[in-house]
Short mmCIF file of C-alpha atoms in Angstrom, two decimals:
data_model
loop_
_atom_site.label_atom_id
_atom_site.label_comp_id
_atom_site.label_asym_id
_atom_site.label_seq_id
_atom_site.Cartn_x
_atom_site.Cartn_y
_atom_site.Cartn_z
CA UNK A 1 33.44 -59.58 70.84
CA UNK A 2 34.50 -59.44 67.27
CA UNK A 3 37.44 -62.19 65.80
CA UNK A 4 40.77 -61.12 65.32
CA UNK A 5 40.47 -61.36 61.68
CA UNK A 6 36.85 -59.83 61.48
CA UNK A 7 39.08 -56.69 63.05
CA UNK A 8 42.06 -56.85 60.44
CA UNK A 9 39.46 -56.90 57.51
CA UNK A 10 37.81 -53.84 58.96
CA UNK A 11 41.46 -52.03 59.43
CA UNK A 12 42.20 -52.90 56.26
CA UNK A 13 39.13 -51.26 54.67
CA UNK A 14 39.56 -48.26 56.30
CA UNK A 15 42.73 -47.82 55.97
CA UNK A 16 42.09 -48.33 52.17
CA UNK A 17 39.65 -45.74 51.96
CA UNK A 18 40.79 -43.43 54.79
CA UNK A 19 44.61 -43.48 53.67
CA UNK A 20 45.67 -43.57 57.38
CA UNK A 21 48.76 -44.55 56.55
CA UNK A 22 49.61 -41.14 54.61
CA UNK A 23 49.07 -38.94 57.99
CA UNK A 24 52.53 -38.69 58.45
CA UNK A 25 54.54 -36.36 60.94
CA UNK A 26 58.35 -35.79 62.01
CA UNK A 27 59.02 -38.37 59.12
CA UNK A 28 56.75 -41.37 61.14
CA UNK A 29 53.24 -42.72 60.42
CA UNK A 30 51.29 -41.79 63.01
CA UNK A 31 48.43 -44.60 62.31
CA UNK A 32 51.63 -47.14 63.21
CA UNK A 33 51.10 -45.58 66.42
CA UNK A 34 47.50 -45.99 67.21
CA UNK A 35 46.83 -49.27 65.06
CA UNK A 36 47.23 -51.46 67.62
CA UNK A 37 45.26 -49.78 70.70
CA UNK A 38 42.51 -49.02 67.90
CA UNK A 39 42.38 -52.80 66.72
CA UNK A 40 42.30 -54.06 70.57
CA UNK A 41 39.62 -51.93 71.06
CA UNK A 42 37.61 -52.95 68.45
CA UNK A 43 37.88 -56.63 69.53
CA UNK A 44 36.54 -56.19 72.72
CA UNK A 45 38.24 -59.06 74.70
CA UNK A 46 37.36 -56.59 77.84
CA UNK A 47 41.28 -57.64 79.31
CA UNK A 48 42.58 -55.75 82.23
CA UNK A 49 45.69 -55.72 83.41
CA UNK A 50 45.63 -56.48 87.17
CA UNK A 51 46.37 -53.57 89.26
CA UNK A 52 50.35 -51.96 89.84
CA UNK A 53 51.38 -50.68 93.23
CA UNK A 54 50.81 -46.55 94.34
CA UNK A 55 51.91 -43.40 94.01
CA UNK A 56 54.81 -44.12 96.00
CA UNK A 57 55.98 -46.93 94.48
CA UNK A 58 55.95 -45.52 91.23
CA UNK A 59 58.06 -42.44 92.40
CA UNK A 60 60.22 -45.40 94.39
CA UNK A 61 60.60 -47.31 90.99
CA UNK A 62 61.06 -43.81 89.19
CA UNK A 63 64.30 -42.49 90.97
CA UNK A 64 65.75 -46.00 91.37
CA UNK A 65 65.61 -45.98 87.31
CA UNK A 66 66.91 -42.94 86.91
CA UNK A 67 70.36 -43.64 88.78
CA UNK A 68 70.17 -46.89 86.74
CA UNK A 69 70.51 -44.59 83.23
CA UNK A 70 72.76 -42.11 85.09
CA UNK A 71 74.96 -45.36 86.03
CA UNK A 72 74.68 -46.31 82.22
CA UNK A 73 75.89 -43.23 80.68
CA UNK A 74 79.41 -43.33 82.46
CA UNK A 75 79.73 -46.87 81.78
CA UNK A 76 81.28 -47.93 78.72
CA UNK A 77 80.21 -49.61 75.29
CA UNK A 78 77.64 -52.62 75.05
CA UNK A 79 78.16 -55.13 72.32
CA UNK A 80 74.11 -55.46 72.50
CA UNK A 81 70.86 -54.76 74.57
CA UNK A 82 67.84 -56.80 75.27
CA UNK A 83 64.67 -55.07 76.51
CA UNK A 84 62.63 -57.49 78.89
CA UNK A 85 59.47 -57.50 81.58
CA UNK A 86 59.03 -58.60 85.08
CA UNK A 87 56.71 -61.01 83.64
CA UNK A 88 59.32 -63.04 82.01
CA UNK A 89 61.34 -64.08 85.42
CA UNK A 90 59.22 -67.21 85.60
CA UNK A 91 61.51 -69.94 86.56
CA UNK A 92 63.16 -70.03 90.37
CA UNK A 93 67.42 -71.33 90.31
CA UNK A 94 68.95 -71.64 92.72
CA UNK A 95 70.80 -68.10 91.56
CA UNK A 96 67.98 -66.61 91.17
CA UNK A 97 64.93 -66.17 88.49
CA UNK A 98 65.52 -66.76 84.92
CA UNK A 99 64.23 -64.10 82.11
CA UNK A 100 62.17 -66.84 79.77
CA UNK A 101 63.18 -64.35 76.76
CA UNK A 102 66.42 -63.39 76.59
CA UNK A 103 69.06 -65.03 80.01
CA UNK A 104 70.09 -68.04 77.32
CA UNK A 105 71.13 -65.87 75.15
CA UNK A 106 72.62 -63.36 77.68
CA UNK A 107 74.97 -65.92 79.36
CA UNK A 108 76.45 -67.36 75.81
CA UNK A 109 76.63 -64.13 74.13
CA UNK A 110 78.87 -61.65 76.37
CA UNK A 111 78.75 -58.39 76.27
CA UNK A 112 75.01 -57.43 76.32
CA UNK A 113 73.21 -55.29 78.35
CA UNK A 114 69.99 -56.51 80.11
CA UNK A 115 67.04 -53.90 80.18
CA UNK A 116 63.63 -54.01 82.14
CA UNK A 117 60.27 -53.23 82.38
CA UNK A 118 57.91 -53.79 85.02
CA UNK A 119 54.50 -54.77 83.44
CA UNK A 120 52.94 -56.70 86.48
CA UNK A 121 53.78 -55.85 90.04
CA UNK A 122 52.75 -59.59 91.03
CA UNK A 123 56.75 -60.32 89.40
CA UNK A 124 58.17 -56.56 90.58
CA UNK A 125 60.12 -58.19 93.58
CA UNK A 126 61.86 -60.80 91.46
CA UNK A 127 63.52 -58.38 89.61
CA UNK A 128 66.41 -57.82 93.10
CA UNK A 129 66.42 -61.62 92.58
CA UNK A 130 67.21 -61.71 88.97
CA UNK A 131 69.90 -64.74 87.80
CA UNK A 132 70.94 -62.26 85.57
CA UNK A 133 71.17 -58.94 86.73
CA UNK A 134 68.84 -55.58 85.15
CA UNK A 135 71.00 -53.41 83.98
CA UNK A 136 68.25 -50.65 83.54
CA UNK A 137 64.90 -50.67 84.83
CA UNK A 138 62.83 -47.94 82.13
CA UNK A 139 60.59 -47.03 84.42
CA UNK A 140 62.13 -43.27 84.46
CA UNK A 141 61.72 -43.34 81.04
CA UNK A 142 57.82 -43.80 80.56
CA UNK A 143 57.24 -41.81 83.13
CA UNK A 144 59.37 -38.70 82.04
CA UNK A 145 58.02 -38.82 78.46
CA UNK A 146 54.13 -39.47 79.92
CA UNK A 147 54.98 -35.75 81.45
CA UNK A 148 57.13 -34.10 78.96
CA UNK A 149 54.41 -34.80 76.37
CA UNK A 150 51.75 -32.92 78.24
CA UNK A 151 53.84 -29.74 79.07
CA UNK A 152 55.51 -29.72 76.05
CA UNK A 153 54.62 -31.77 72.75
CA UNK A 154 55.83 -32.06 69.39
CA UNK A 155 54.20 -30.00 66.72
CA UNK A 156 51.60 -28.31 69.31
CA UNK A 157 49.52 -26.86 66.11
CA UNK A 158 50.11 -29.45 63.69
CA UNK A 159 46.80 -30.40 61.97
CA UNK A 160 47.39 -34.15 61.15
CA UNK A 161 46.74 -35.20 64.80
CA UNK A 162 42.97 -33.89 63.99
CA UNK A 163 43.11 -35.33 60.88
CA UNK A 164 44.09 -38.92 61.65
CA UNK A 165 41.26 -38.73 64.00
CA UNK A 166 38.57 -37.68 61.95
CA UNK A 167 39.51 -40.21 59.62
CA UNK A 168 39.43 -42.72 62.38
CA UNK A 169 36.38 -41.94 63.59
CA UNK A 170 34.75 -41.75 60.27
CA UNK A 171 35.92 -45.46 59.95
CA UNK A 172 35.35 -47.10 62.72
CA UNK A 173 32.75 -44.77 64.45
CA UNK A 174 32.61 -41.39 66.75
CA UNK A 175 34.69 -41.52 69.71
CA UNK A 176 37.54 -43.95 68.46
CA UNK A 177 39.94 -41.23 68.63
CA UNK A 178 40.52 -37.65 69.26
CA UNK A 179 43.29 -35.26 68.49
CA UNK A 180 44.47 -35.13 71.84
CA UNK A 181 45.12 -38.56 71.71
CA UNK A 182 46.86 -38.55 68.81
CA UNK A 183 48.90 -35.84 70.37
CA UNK A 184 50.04 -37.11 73.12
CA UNK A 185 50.62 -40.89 71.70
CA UNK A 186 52.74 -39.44 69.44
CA UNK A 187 54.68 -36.39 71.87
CA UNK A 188 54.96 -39.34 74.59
CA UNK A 189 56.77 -41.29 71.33
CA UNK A 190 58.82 -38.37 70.91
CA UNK A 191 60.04 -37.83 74.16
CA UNK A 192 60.91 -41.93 74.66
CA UNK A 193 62.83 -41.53 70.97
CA UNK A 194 64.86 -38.64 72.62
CA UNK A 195 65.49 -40.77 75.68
CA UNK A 196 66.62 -43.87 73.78
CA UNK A 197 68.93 -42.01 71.67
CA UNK A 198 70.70 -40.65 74.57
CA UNK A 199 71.09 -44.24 75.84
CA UNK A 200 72.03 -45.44 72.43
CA UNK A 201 74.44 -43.28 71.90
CA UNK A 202 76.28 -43.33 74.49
CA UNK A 203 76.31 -47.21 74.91
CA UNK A 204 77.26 -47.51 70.66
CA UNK A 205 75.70 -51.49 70.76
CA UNK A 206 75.75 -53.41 67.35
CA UNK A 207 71.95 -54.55 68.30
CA UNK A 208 68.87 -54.12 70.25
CA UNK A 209 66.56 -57.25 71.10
CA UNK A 210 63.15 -56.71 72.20
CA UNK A 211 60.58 -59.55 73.40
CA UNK A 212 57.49 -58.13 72.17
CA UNK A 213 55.60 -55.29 69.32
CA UNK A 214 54.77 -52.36 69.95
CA UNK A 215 58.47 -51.08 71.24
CA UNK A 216 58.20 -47.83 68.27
CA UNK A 217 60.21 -45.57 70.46
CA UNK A 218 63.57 -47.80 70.97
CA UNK A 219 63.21 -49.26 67.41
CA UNK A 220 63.04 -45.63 65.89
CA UNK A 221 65.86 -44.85 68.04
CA UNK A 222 67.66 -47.68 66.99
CA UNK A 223 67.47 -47.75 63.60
CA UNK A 224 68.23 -43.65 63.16
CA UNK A 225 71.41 -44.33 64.49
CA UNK A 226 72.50 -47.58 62.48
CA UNK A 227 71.52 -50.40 65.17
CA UNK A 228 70.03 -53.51 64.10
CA UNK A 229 66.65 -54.35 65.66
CA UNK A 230 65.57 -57.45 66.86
CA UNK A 231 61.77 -58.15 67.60
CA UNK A 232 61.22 -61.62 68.95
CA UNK A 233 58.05 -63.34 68.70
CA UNK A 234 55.73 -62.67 71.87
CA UNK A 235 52.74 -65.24 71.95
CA UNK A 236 50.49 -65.84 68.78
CA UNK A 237 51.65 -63.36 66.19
CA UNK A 238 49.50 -64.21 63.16
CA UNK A 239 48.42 -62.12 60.02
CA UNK A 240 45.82 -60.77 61.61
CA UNK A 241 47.74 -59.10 64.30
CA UNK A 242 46.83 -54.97 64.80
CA UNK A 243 51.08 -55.15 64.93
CA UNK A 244 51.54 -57.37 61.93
CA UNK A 245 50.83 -54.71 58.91
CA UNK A 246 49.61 -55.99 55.68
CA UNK A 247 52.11 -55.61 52.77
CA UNK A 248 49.22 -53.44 51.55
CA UNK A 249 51.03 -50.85 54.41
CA UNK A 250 54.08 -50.69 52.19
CA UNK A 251 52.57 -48.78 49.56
CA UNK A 252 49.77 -46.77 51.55
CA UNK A 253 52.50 -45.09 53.69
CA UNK A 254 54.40 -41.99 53.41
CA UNK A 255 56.77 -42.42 56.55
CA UNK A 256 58.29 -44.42 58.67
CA UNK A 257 56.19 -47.68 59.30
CA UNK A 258 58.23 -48.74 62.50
CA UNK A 259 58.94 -51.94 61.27
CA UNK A 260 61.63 -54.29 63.17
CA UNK A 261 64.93 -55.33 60.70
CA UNK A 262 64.26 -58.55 62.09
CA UNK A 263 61.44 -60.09 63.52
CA UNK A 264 62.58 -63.73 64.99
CA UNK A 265 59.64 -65.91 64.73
CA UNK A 266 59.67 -69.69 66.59
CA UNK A 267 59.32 -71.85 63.44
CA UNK A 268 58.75 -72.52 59.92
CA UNK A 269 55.01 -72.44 60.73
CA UNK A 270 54.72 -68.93 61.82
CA UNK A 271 56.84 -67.92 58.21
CA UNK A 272 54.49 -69.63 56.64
CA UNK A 273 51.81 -68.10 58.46
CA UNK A 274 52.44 -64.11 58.02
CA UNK A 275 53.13 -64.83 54.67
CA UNK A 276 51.30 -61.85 52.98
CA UNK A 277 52.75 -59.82 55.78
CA UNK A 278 54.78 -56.54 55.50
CA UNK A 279 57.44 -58.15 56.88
CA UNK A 280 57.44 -60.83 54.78
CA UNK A 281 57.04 -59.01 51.58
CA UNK A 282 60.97 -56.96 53.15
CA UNK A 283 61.94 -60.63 53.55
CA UNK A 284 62.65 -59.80 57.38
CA UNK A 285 61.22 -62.86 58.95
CA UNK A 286 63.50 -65.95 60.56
CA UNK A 287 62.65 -68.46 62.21
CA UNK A 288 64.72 -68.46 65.52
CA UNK A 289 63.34 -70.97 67.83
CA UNK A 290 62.63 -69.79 71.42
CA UNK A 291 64.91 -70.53 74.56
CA UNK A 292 62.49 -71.79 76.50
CA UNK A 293 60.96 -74.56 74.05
CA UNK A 294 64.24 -75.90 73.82
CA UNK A 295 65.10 -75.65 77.39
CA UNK A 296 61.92 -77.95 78.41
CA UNK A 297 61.90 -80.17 75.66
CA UNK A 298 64.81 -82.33 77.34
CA UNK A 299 62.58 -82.23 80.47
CA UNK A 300 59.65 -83.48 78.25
CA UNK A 301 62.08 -86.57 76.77
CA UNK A 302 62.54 -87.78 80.23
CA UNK A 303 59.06 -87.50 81.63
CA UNK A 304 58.19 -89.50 78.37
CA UNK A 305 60.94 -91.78 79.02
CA UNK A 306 60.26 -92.37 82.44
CA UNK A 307 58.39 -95.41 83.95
CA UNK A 308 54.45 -95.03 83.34
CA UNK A 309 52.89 -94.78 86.43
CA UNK A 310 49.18 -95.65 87.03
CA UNK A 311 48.44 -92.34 88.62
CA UNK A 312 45.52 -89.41 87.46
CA UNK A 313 45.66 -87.66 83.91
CA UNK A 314 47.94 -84.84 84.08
CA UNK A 315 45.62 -81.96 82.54
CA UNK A 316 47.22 -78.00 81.79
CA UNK A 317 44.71 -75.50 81.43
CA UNK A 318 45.85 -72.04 80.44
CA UNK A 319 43.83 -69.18 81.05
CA UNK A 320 44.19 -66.08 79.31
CA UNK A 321 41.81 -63.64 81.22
CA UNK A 322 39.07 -63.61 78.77
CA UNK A 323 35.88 -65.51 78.47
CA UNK A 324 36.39 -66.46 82.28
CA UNK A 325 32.87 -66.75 83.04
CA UNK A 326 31.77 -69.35 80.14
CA UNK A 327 35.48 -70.95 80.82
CA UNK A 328 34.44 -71.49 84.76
CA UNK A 329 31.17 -73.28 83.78
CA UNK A 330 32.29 -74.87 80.66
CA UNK A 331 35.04 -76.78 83.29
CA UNK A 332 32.06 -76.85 85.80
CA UNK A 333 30.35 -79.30 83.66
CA UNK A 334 32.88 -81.08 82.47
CA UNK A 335 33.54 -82.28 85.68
CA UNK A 336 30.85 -83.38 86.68
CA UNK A 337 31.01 -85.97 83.13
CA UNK A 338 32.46 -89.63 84.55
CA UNK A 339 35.75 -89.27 83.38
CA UNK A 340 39.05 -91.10 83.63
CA UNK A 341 41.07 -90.19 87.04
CA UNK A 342 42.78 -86.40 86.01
CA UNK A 343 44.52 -84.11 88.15
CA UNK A 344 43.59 -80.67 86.36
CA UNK A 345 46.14 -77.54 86.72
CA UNK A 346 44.48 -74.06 85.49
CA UNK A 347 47.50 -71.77 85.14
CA UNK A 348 46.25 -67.82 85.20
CA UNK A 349 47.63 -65.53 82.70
CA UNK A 350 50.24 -63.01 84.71
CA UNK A 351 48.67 -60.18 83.63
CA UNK A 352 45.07 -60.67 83.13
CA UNK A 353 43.66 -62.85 85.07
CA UNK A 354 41.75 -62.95 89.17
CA UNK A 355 42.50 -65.57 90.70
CA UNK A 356 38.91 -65.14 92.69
CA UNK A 357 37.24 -65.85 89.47
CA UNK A 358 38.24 -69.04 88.98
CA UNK A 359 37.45 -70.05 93.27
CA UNK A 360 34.34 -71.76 92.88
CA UNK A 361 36.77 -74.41 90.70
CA UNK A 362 38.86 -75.22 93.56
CA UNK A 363 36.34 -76.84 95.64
CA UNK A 364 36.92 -80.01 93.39
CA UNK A 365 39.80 -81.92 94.97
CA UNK A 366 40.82 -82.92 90.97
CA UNK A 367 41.46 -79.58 90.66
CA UNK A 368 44.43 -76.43 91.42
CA UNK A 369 44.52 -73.28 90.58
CA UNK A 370 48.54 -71.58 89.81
CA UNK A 371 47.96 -67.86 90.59
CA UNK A 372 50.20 -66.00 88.22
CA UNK A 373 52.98 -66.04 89.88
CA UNK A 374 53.19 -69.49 90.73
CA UNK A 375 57.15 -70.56 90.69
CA UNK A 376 56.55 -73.55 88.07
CA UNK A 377 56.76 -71.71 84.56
CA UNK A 378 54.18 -72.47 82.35
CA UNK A 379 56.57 -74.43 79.50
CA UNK A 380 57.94 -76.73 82.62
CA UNK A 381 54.16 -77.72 83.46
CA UNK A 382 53.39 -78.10 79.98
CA UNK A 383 56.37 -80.51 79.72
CA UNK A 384 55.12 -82.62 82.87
CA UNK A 385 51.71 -82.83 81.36
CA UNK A 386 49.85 -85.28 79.16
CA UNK A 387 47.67 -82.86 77.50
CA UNK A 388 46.80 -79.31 77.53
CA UNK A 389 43.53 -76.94 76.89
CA UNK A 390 42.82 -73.70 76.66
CA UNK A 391 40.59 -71.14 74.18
CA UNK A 392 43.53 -69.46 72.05
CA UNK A 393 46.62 -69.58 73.88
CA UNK A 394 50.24 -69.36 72.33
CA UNK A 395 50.66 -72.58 74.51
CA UNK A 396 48.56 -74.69 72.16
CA UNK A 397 51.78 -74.28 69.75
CA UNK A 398 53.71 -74.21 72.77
CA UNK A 399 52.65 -77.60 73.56
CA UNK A 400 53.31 -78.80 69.57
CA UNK A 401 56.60 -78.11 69.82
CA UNK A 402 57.07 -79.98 72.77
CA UNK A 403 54.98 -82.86 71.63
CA UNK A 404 51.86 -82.65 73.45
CA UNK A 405 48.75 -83.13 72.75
CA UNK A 406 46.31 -79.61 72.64
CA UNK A 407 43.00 -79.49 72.61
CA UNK A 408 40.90 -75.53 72.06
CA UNK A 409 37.66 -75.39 73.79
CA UNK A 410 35.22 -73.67 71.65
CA UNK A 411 34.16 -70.52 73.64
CA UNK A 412 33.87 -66.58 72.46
CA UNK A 413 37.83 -66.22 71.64
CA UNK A 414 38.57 -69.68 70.05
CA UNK A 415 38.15 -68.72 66.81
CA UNK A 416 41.88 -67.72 66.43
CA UNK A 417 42.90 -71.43 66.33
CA UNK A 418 40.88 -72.63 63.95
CA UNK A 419 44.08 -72.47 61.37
CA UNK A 420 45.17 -74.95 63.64
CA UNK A 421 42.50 -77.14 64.00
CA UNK A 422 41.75 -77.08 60.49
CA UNK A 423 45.08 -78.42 59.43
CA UNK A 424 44.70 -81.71 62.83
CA UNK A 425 47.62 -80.16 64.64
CA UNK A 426 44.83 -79.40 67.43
CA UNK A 427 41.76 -81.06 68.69
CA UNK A 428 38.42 -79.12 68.96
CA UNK A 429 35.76 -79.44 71.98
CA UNK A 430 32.79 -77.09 71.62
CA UNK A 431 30.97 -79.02 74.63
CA UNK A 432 32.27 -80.11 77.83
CA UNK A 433 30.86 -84.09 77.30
CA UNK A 434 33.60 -83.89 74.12
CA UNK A 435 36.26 -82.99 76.18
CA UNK A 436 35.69 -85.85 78.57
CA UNK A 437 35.70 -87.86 75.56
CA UNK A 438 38.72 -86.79 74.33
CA UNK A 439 40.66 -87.17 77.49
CA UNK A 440 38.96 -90.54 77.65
CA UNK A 441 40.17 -91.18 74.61
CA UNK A 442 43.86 -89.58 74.67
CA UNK A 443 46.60 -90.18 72.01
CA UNK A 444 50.40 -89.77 71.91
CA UNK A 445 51.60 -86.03 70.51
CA UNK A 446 52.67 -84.89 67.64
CA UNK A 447 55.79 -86.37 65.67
CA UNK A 448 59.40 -84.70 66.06
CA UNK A 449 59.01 -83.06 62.56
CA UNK A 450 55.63 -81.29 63.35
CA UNK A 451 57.29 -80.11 66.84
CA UNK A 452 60.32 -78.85 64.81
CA UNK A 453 58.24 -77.09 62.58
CA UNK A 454 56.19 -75.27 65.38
CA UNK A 455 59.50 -74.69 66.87
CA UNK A 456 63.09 -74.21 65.27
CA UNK A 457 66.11 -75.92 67.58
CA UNK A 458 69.02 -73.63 67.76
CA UNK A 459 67.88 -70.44 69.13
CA UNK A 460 71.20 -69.03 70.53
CA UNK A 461 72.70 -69.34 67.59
CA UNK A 462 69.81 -68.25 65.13
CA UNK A 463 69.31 -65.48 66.84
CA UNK A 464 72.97 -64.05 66.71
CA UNK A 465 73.04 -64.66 63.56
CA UNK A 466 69.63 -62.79 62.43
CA UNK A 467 71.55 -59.72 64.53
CA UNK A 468 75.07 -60.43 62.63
CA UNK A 469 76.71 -60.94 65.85
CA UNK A 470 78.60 -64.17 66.36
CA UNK A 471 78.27 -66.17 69.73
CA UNK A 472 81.37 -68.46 70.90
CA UNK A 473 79.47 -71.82 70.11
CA UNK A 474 78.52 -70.58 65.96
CA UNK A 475 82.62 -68.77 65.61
CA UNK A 476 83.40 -72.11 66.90
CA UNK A 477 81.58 -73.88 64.05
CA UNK A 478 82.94 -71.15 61.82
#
C-alpha cells in the first residue's frame, strides 16, 4: 500500500515527462478522466464497495429513472439542482430521512431541484422515504451511456485513446491502461454530457451543486451552457488528492481540465491546505462550512452542558474499510489493557466495510458494532461522544470542528493525518497500550477558534453566495 502523497509525487512525474495532460480530444483532457481511477489504483487500499442488488433491480431502478427525466422535461424551470447519493440519507425525522449534503440548503433556498444516485443498496429503500423528495434518480442515465458507449463511441479511430495509454503504461507500468479503456471512459463521458445537456437545457437552472469529485459529465454539461458549478467538499480532500490537480495541470494541459467554478471547502484549514492546488492558483476555493457540522454542534453544546454522569467513556471508532484486519487486532489488544470503564461504538463505513469482519469484536460486552446503515448518523454519535479514533477518517476533522478530542491509530493508511498530528490538532497511538493511556488520560477538545477553523459557521448562506444565488435569510441581511 503506497501513501497518498507517495502516489501524487509519482503522478506528478509522469505526467511531467509523459505530458498526459496534452492528450486532448473533443476539446477535454482525457488524463482528467482516468487520473483518479489510475491514482486509486496505485494506492492499493484494496476497498470494495459492498455488493448492489441484480439484474432485475437494476432494470427496476432503470425504467423508474427514466419516467423520472421524462417527468422532468415537461416540467418547468429550476432555479438550481443538487446531485446527491443514497448514502447521504443518514438521519431518521419523523418526515422522513435527511440528505446530510444538501436538505438544509434545499428547504431555505426554494426552487431547487433534488437529484440522486444510488451508490449503496444498504440506503436504496430510504430513498421512497426521503424528507425531501428525489426529483430524479440517474440511474437511467449511467446505464444508457455504459451501453451507448460500447455500440457507438466517440471518435471510434481516434489515436489518442492508444496514446494516453502507452504513455500511461510507460509511467506507471504495463497493464495500467489500455485503449479500450480509454475509449470507453471517455464515450461513456460523452454519452452522460449529451444526457445532462438535455436535462440542462430544458430545466435553464442558475446552478448545479454536487457533493463529491469526479462528477466530469454534469460539470462539462454545465459549464458549456453557462451554469455555475458547485463541488462541495466530500471527506478529506487534501493536495494530494488524484481529483485535486496540481497548478502544475494548468500549464501542462491543452483542454478542458474539468475543473468545478467553485469548490466549497468546510474551513479555513482546508484553503490553507490545497494551497498549491489548481484550484487555488483560479482562486476558486471558499470555505462554506458543512450542514451537518453545524447541525450537531448545538447537540454537542448540550451534551457538554449537561450534568456529568459517572457512567463508561463514550469511545467513536470509525472504520473506513481498509486495514480491517490489523484494525480488529490492534482493538483486540487494546482491550484486553486495564483501562478506565468505556463503552466503545465502531461505526462501519457505508460503502466499504463487512460487518462480519469486525464479529469477533462484539463478543466484548464494552463493545457495538453500527452496521452501515445504522439510523444514528455518524456526526450525531460523534457529538454524544467524548473522544473519537480511527486511521484517516474525514471524522478526525469532523470531530475538531465539533470540539472533540481525535486520536489516529498508527496502522498501514494513517499516514494521511500526519499534517494533523504534526501541527497537535490530533493525538497519535502507534500501539494499543498508548491508546489506553490516552483514554486514561483524556483532555477537554479543542477551543471554539480551532473548531471554527476546521469548520466555517454559515453554510446556507456561504454556499448561495459562492453560487450567486441569494437565499431569504442573506436578501434579508441585504
Amino acid at each position: 500500500m503506497l501513501t497518498e502523497n507517495e502516489v501524487a509525487q509519482q503522478l506528478a512525474d509522469a505526467e511531467a515527462s509523459q505530458e498526459l495532460f496534452s492528450f486532448t480530444l473533443g476539446g477535454v483532457s482525457l488524463w482528467r478522466l482516468l487520473r483518479a481511477p489510475v491514482g486509486h489504483s496505485l494506492q492499493g487500499l484494496g476497498l470494495q464497495s459492498q455488493p448492489q442488488g441484480g439484474r432485475l433491480w437494476l432494470i427496476s431502478r432503470g425504467l423508474r429513472s427514466l419516467l423520472g427525466i421524462l417527468r422532468l422535461l415537461l416540467g418547468g424551470r429550476r432555479l438550481f439542482i443538487v446531485k446527491s447519493y443514497s448514502s447521504a440519507l443518514r438521519a431518521l425525522k419523523a418526515d422522513g430521512y435527511v440528505d446530510v449534503y444538501f436538505d438544509k440548503f434545499l428547504e431555505q433556498v426554494p426552487g431547487g431541484s433534488k437529484w440522486s444516485f444510488c451508490n449503496s443498496s444498504a440506503f436504496a429503500e430510504r430513498e421512497a422515504r426521503a424528507r425531501i423528495r428525489i426529483d430524479l434518480d440517474v440511474t437511467f442515465i449511467q446505464i444508457a451511456s455504459a451501453i451507448l458507449a460500447i455500440f457507438f463511441p466517440f471518435y471510434r479511430s481516434a489515436s489518442e485513446h492508444a496514446q494516453l495509454a502507452s504513455a500511461a503504461n510507460r509511467a506507471f507500468g504495463a497493464g495500467t491502461l489500455d485503449s479500450g479503456q480509454v475509449r470507453k471512459a471517455y464515450s461513456k463521458f460523452r454519452w452522460q454530457v449529451w444526457f445532462y445537456s438535455l436535462l440542462l437545457g430544458r430545466l435553464r437552472p442558475g446552478a448545479v451543486f454536487v457533493a463529491d469529485t469526479g462528477e466530469y459529465s454534469l460539470m462539462r454539461a454545465a459549464q458549456l451552457k453557462g451554469i455555475r458549478f458547485v463541488e462541495l467538499q466530500h471527506g478529506i480532500f487534501s493536495p494530494d488528492h488524484p481529483d485535486a490537480l496540481p497548478a502544475a495541470a494548468l500549464t501542462q494541459a491543452r483542454g478542458d481540465l474539468l475543473l468545478p467554478d467553485v469548490l466549497a471547502v468546510y474551513g479555513q484549514y482546508w484553503l490553507d491546505c490545497l494551497s498549491t492546488s489548481a484550484l487555488a492558483s483560479l482562486g476558486r476555493i471558499v470555505p462554506c462550512g458543512c450542514a451537518a457540522i453545524e447541525e450537531y454542534r448545538s447537540l454537542r453544546a448540550a451534551v457538554q452542558d449537561s450534568v456529568p454522569t459517572a457512567g463508561p467513556l463514550r469511545v467513536l471508532l470509525t472504520a473506513q474499510g481498509f486495514s480491517v484486519a490489523e484494525l480488529v487486532r490492534f482493538i483486540q489488544e487494546f482491550l484486553l489493557h486495564r483501562v478506565r470503564p468505556i463503552e466503545l461504538n465502531i461505526k462501519l463505513h457505508p460503502i466499504y466495510d463487512d460487518a462480519a469482519l469486525y464479529a469477533i469484536l462484539a463478543s466484548d460486552e464494552r463493545v457495538h458494532i453500527l452496521e452501515s446503515a445504522h439510523n444514528m448518523p455518524t456526526h450525531q454519535l460523534i457529538a454524544e461522544s467524548d473522544i473519537h479514533l480511527s486511521i484517516s477518517s474525514a471524522c478526525h476533522y469532523d470531530a475538531l470542528a465539533l470540539g472533540i478530542p481525535t486520536i489516529v491509530l498508527g496502522l498501514p493508511g494513517h499516514e494521511l493525518m500526519r499534517p494533523l498530528v504534526a501541527m497537535g490538532a490530533a493525538r497519535f497511538a502507534d500501539l494499543p497500550a498508548t491508546l489506553a493511556a490516552q483514554l486514561e488520560a483524556i483532555e477537554t477538545g479543542p477551543s471554539i477558534d480551532a473548531s471554527e477553523y476546521f469548520c466555517s459557521h454559515g453554510f446556507v448562506e456561504n454556499l448561495s453566495r459562492s453560487a450567486s444565488i441569494c437565499s431569504p435569510s442573506s436578501s434579508s441581511q441585504g
